[in-house]
XYZ file of C-alpha atoms in Angstrom:
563
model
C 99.125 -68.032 -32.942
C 99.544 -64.755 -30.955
C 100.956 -62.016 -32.799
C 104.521 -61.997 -31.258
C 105.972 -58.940 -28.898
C 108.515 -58.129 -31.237
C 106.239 -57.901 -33.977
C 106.310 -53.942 -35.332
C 102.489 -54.064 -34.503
C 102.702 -55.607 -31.057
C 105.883 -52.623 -30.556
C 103.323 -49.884 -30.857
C 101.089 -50.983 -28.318
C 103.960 -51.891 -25.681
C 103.427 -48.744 -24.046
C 99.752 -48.712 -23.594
C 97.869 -48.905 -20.391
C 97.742 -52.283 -19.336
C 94.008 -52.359 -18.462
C 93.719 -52.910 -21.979
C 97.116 -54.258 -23.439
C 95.236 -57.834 -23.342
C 92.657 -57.081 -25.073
C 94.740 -54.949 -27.619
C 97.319 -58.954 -28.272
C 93.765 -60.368 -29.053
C 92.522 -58.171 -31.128
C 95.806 -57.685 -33.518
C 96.191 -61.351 -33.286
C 92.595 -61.818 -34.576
C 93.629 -60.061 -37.564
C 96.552 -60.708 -38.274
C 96.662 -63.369 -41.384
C 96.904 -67.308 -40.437
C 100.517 -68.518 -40.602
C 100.940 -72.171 -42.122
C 100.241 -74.735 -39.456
C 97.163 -72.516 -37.741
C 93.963 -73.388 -37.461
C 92.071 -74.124 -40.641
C 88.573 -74.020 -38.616
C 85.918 -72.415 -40.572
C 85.320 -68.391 -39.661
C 81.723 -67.486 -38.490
C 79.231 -67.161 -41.064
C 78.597 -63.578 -42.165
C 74.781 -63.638 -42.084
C 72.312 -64.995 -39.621
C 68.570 -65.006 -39.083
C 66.672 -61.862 -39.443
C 66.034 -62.106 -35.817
C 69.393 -61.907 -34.845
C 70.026 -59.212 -36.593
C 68.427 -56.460 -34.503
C 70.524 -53.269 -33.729
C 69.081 -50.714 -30.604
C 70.717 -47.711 -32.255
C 72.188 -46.977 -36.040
C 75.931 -45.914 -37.051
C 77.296 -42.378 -37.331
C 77.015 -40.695 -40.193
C 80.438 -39.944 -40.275
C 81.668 -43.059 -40.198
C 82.074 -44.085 -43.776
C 84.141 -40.756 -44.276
C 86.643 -41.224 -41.224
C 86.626 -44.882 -42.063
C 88.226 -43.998 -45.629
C 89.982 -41.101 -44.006
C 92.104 -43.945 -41.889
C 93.330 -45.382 -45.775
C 95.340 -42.192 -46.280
C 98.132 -41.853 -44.522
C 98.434 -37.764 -44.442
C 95.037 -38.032 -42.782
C 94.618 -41.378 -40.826
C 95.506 -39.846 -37.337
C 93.513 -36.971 -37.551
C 90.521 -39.577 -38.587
C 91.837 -42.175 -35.628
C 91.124 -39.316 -33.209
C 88.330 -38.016 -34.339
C 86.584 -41.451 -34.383
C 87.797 -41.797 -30.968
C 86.500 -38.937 -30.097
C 82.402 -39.004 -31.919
C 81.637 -42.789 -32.414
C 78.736 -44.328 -30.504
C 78.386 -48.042 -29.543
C 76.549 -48.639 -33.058
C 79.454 -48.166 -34.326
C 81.657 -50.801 -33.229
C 80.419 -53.513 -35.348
C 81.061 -51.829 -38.432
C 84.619 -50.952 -36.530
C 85.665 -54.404 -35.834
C 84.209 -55.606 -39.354
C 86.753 -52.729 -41.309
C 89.695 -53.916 -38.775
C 88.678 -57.295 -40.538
C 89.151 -56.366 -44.082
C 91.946 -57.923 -45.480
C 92.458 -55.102 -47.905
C 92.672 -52.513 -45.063
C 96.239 -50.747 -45.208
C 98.696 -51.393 -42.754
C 98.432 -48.004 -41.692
C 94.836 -47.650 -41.654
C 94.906 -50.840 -39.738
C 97.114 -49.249 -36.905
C 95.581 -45.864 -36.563
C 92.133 -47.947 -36.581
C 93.968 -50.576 -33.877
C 95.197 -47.343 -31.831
C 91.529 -45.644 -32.228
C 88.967 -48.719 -30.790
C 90.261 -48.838 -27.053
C 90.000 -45.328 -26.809
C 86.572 -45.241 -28.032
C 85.555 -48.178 -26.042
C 87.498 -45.772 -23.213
C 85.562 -42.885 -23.399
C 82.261 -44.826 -23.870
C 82.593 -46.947 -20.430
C 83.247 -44.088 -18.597
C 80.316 -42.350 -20.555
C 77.499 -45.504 -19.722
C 79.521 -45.642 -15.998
C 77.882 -42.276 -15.982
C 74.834 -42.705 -16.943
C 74.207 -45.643 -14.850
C 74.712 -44.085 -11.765
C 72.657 -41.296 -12.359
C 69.426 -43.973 -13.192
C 71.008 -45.998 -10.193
C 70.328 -43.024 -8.123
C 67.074 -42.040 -9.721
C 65.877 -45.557 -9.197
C 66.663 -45.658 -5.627
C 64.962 -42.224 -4.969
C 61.994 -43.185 -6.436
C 61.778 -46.203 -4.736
C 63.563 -45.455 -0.879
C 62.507 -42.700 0.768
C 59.887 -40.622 -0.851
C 57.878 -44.070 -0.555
C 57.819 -44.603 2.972
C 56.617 -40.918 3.298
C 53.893 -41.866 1.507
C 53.207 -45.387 3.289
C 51.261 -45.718 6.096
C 54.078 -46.905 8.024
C 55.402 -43.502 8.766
C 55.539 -42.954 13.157
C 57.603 -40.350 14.634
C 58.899 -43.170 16.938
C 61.064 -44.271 14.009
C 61.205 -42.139 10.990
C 64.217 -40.404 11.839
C 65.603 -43.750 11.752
C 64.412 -45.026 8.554
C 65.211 -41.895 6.580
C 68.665 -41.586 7.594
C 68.767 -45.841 6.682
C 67.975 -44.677 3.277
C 70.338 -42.002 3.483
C 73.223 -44.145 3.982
C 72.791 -47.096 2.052
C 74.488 -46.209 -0.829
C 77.484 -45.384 1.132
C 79.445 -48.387 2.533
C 79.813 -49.705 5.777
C 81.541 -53.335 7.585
C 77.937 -54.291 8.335
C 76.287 -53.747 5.412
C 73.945 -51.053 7.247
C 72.463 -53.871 9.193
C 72.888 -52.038 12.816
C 70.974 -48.672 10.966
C 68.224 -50.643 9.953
C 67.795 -52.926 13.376
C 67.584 -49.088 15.091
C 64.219 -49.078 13.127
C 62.713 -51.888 13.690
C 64.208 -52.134 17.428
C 61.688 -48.786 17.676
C 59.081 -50.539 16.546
C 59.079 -50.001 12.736
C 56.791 -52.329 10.985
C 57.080 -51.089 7.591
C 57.724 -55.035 5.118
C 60.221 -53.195 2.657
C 62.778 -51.891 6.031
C 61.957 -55.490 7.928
C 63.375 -56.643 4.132
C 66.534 -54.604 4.762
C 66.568 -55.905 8.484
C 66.908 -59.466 7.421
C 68.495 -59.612 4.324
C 71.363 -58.195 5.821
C 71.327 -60.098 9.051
C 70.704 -63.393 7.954
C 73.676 -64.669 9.050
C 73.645 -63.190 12.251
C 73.428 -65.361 15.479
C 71.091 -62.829 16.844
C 68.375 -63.687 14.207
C 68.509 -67.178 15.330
C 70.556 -68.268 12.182
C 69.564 -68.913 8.346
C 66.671 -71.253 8.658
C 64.499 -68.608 11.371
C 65.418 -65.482 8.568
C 64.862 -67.752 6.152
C 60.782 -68.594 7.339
C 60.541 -64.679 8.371
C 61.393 -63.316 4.865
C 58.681 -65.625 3.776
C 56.609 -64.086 5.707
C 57.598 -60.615 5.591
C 56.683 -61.121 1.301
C 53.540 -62.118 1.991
C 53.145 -59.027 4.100
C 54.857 -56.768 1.416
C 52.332 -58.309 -1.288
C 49.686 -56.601 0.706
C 51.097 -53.055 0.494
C 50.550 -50.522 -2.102
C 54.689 -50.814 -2.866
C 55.553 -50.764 -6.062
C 56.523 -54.523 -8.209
C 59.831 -53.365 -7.689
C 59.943 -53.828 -3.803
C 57.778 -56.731 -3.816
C 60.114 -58.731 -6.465
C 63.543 -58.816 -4.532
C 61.657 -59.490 -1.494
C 60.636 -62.781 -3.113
C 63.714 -63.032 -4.821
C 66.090 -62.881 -1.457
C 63.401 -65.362 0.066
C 63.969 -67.926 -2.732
C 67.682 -67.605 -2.986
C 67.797 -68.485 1.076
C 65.151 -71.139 0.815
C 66.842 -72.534 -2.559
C 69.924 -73.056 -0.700
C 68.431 -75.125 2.245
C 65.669 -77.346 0.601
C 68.655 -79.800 0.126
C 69.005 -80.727 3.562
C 67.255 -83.604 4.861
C 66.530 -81.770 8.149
C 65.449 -78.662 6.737
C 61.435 -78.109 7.374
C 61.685 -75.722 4.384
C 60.828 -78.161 1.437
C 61.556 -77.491 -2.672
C 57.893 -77.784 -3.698
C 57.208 -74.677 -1.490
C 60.106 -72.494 -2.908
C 59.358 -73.591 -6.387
C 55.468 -72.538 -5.484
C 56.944 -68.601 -4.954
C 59.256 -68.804 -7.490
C 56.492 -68.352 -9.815
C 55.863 -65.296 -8.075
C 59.008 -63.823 -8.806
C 58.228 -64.487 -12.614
C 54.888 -63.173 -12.340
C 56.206 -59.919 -10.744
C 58.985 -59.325 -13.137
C 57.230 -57.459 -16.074
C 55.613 -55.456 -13.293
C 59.332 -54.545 -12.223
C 60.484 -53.829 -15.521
C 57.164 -51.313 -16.248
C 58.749 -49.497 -13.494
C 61.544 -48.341 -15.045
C 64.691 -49.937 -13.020
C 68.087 -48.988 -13.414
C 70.194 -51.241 -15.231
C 71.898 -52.447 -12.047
C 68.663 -53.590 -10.763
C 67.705 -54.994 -13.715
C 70.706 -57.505 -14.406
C 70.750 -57.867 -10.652
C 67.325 -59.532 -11.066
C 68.151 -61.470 -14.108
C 70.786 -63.195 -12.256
C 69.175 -63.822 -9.377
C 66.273 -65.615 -11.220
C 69.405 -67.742 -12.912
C 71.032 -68.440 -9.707
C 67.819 -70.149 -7.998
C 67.354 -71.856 -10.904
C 70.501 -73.148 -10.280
C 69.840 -73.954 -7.382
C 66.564 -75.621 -7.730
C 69.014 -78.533 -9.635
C 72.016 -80.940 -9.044
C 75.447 -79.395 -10.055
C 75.109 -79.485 -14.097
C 71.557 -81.196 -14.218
C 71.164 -78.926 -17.678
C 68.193 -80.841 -18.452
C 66.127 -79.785 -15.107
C 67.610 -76.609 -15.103
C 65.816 -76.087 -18.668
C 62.750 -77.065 -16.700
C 62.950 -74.712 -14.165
C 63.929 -71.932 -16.774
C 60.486 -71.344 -17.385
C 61.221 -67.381 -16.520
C 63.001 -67.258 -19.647
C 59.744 -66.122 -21.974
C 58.433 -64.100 -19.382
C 61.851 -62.477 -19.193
C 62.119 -62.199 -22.918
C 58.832 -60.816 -23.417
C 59.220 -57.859 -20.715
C 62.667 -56.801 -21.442
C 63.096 -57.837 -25.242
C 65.634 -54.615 -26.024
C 68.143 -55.312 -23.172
C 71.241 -57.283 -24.462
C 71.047 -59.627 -20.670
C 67.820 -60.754 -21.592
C 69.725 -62.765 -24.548
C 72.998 -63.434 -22.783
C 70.707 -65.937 -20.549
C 68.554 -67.132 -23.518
C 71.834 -67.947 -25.779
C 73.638 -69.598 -22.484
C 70.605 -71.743 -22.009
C 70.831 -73.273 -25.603
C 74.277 -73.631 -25.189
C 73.290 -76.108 -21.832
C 70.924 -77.839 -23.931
C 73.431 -78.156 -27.042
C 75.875 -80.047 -24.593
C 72.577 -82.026 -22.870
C 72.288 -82.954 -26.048
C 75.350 -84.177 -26.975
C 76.527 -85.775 -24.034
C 79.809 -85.864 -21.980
C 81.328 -88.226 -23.873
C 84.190 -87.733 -26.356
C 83.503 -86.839 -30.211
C 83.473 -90.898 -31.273
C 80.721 -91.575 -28.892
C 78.220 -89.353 -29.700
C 75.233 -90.428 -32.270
C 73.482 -88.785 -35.402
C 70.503 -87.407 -33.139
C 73.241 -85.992 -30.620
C 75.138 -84.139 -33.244
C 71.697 -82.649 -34.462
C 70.226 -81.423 -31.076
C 73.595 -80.341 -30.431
C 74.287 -78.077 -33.956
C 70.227 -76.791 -33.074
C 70.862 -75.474 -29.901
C 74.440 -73.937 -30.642
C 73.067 -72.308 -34.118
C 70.115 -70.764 -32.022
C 72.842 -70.053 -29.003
C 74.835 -68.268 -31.580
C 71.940 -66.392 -33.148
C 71.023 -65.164 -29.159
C 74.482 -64.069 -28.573
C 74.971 -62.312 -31.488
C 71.496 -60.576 -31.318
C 73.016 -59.551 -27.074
C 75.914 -57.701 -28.992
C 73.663 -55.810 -31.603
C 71.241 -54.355 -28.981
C 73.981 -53.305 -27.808
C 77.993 -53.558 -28.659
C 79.593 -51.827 -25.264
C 77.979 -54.679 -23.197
C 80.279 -57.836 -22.837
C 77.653 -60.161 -22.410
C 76.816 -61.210 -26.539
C 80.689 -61.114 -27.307
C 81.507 -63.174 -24.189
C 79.283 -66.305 -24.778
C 80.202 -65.751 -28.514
C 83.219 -67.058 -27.680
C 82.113 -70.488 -26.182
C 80.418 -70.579 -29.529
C 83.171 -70.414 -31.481
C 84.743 -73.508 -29.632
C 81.377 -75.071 -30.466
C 81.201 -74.101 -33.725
C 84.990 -75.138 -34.531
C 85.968 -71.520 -35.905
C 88.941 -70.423 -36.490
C 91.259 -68.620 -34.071
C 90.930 -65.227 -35.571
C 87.186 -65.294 -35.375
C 87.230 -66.226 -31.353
C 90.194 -63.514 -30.747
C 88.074 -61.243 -32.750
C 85.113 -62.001 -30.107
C 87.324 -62.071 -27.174
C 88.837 -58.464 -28.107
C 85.123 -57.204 -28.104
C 84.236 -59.106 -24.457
C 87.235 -57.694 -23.048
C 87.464 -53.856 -24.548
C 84.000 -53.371 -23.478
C 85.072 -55.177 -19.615
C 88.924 -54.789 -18.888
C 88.841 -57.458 -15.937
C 86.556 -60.204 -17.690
C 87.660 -63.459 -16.180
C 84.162 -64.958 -17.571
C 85.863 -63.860 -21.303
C 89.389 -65.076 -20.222
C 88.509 -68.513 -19.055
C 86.287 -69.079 -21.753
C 89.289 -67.845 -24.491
C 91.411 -70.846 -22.595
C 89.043 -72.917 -22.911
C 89.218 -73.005 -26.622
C 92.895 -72.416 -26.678
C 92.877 -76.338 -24.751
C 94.727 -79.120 -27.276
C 91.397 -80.977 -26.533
C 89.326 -78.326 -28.474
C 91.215 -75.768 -30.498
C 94.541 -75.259 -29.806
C 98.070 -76.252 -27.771
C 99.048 -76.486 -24.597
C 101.688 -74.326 -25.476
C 98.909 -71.625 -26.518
C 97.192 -71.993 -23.121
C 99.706 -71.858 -21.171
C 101.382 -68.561 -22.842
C 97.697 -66.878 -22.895
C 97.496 -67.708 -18.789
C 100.884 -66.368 -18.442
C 99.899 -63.239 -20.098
C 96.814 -62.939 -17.649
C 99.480 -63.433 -14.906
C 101.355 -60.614 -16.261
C 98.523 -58.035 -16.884
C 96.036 -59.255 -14.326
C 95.734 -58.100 -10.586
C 94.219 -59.286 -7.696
C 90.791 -57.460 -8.037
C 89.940 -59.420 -11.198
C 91.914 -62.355 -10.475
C 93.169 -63.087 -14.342
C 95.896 -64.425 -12.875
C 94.504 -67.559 -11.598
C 93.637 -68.137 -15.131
C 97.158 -69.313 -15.538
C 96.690 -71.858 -12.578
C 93.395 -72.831 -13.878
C 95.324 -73.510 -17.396
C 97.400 -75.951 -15.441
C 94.724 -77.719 -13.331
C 92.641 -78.745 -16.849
C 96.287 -79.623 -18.123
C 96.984 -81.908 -15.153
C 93.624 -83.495 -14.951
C 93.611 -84.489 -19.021
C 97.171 -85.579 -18.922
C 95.937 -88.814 -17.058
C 98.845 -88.334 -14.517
C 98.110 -85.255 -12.526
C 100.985 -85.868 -10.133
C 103.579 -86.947 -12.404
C 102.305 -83.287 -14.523
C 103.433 -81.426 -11.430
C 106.713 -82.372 -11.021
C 107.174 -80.930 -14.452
C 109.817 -78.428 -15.183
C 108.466 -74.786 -14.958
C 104.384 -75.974 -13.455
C 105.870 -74.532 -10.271
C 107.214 -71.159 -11.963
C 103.728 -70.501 -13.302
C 101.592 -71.380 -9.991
C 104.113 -69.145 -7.833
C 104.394 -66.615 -10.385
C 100.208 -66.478 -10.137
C 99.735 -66.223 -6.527
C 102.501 -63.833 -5.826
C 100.910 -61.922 -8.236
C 97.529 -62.022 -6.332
C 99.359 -61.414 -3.228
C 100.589 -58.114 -4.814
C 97.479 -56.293 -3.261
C 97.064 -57.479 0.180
C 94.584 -54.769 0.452
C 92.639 -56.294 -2.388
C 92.881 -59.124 -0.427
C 92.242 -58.594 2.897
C 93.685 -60.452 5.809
C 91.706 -63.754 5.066
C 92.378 -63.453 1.169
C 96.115 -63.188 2.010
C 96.001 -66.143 4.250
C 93.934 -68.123 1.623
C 96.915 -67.177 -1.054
C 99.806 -67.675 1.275
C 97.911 -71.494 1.997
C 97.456 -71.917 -1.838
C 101.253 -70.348 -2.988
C 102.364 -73.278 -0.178
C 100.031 -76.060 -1.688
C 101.792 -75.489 -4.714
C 105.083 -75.903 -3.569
C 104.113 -79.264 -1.660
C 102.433 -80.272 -4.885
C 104.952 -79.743 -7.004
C 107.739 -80.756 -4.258
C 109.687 -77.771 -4.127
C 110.776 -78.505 -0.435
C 112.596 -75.775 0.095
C 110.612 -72.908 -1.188
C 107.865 -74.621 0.637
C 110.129 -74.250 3.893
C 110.761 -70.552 3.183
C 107.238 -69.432 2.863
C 106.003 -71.703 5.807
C 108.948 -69.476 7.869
C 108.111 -66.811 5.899
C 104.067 -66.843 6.299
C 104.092 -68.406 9.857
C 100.812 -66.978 11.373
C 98.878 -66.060 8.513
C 98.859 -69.198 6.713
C 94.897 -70.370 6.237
C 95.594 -74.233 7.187
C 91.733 -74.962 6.125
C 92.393 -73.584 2.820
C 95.682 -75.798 2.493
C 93.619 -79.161 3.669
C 93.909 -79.073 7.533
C 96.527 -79.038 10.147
C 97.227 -82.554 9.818
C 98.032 -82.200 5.730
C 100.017 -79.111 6.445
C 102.197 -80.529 9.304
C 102.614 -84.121 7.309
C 103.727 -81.851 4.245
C 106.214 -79.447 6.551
C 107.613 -82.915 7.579
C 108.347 -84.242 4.160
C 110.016 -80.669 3.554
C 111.934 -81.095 6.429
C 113.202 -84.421 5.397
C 113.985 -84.157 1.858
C 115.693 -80.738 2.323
C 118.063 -83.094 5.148
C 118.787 -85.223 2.242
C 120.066 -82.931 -0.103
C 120.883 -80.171 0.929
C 121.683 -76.947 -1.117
């Protein structure tokens, strides 16, 4: 269970900022000691394969002196602030493995509890840093200074281009689309700015919609392929060509066919070590990754892990050119946990055989060796500690181990949803906890989370799952206190209108109402329809016709009983 608020522990941290104050409850309750009744789920093993076990940097020094420094208590907040201050990121494992040690003082474990979001702090804003600068020194060597050096430089347009370049890292309602169409409207034909052209108009009318972009990226590649532009421009190029042409091969009328885009998907594999040779910033980088991942996706019916497997044939090539970066592993450990449920089926525990229970232990033991190895390379990225905790709901360890995970995932990214919904999924009573546990984890999301990284709606999705496994959704519903929690979520979204924007506002104000109707609160649902008249997203809500039918049935069953 979740250390409690009133606990002396849980008192020292109800002050702190609450970008963190979520990750701070998981991390005491990971170590705090297993009352009777917990879970009695094995903890993670404490060794793994050798090839797990590879670490991009090594500890400070220092560390085994302030870590003994913490035990006394005349010097334990001078040593909490000076590790604050001087750890690295090879530190934190060793950090999170003392906060584990059951024979760690109370004291030292509070100085130590106060000291690891501070570090984790001062190291995001240190690695925000230093990505921008390689952002910027990536898109310097790559922007302008290349098209000076092309050969499709023409006074006609290259006051045009270069101030393009000049403003695309600043934002703008059109994504820069209208700088870039002045270039080629001159007569620019340089591939990498006819890239920029229709990537960012491909939904415009003017292009002659998706399908006529989609055919002229295809052939604007081919063109780029031809050029003496580096891997880098040549890759995304294919890349935005086979996310567009991924996403239409499905329909029946579409002339672009899924033999075709699975033909130059193998060009964006063959051009990714290329890419990586040339040094791309780390946005870039993962910004590939996941775009290789998404048309993979894409190439597949919706959870076809088998096929997707198939198509995953990037993986190696992926693995092989960019072995050191902790993304490279996040993918590789998420793919073996696809296979380890391909493997075991959807069915419940009782139905699945002997060989299913193998494949499926294989896959998760190599999914948690992957994910563990993401963390090592290195322990400020989310990406190991946030799969890690799908594999602890695989695994069936115990709830400190997966808080102990979770605090990791969401100290090193304050608004990880990804880390959140996977924590409720293991706090579900059909894997490793309660409903009672899910549903007071989603209400703390509601109370710390905002409308730019949406925890709240983890609350709402805690109910949905609820709802569907009870086996009576609508009956689950009309439930005392379901309402409480699904208003209480989307009037926390609606907090931010801002956040939100006009649409997003209307979408929430359509949702908050569904809710009501759902849950037949008739006369809240009556005071936000008066309330909300005009900006209420009817599509978002089911149509006009569900809306009006629903305003109706308010109107009647308010007459009925009235307040």
């Amino acid at each position: 269970m979740m250390t409690h608020p009133g606990s002396s522990r849980w008192s020292a941290w109800s002050r702190a900022n609450l970008a963190t104050a979520l990750a701070v409850a998981a991390l005491l309750a990971a170590l705090t000691p297993a009352s009777p009744g917990q879970s009695t789920s094995p903890a993670a093993p404490s060794s793994l394969p050798p090839s797990a076990l590879v670490s991009g940097s090594q500890e400070s020094a220092a560390l085994p002196a302030i870590l003994r420094a913490l035990g006394d208590p005349d010097y334990s907040a001078d040593a909490a602030r000076r590790l604050a201050a001087t750890c690295t990121a090879a530190d934190i494992p060793a950090l999170f493995q003392a906060l584990a040690d059951p024979n760690l003082s109370d004291s030292a474990h509070a100085a130590l509890s106060g000291a690891i979001p501070e570090l984790y702090k001062r190291l995001r804003d240190a690695r925000k840093a230093a990505d921008l600068a390689a952002t910027q020194d990536f898109n310097t060597r790559n922007g302008a200074a290349l098209y000076l050096q092309s050969k499709f430089t023409n006074p006609a347009w290259d006051k045009l281009v270069l101030h393009a370049y000049a403003v695309i890292p600043t934002p703008a309602p059109d994504d820069h689309f209208s700088d870039f169409k002045a270039a080629i409207d001159a007569g620019c034909t340089d591939p990498v700015i006819i890239y920029y052209y229709l990537s960012r108009g491909i939904n415009r009318p003017e292009l002659g919609g998706v399908l006529a972009v989609t055919k002229r990226m295809r052939l604007n590649a081919l063109a780029l392929d031809k050029t003496d532009y580096p891997a880098t421009r040549k890759l995304f190029a294919w890349l935005r060509y086979c996310m567009a042409g991924a996403s239409l091969f499905k329909d029946p009328k579409s002339p672009i066919n899924q033999e075709q885009v699975q033909v130059d998907f193998k060009r964006c594999v063959a051009l990714f070590p290329a890419f990586v040779k040339d040094r791309p910033d780390p946005d870039s980088l993962h910004g590939a990754m996941d775009m290789l991942n998404t048309i993979t996706d894409r190439f597949t019916a919706y959870n076809d892990m088998l096929n997707s497997h198939r198509y995953r044939g990037w993986l190696p090539q992926v693995e092989r050119a960019a072995p050191l970066d902790p993304v490279t592993w996040y993918y590789a450990a998420q793919e073996q946990i696809d296979l380890a449920w391909y493997a075991r089926g959807a069915g419940t525990a009782d139905t699945v055989d002997a060989n299913g229970w193998k494949g499926f232990r294989q896959h998760i033991d190599l999914a948690e060796a992957y994910a563990r190895k993401s963390f090592l390379l290195d322990p400020l990225a989310p990406s190991g500690p946030t799969l890690m905790i799908t594999v602890c709901t695989a695994q069936n360890y115990d709830r400190p181990t997966m808080e102990s995970w979770f605090a990791r995932a969401f100290f090193a990214n304050p608004d990880n949803y990804d880390a959140c919904s996977r924590k409720l999924n293991y706090l579900f009573p059909k894997w490793l906890g309660s409903v009672e546990e899910a549903l007071d984890f989603g209400r703390k999301c509601v109370e710390l989370g905002n409308a730019g990284n949406s925890l709240p709606l983890i609350l709402v999705a805690a109910h949905e799952d609820l709802a569907q496994d009870s086996g009576a959704p609508a009956a689950y519903y009309l439930q005392p206190g379901v309402y409480d929690d699904l208003k209480d979520a989307y009037l926390k979204m609606l907090d931010d209108p801002a956040v939100l924007g006009k649409s997003g506002v209307a979408i929430y104000h359509a949702r908050l109402l569904h809710a009501a109707a759902t849950c037949q609160h008739w006369d809240d649902f009556l005071a936000l329809a008066k309330q909300y008249k005009g900006t209420i997203d009817v599509k978002e809500f089911g149509g006009q016709a569900l809306f009006n039918y629903n305003l109706k049935r308010a109107r009647e069953a308010v007459a009925k009983n009235p307040a």
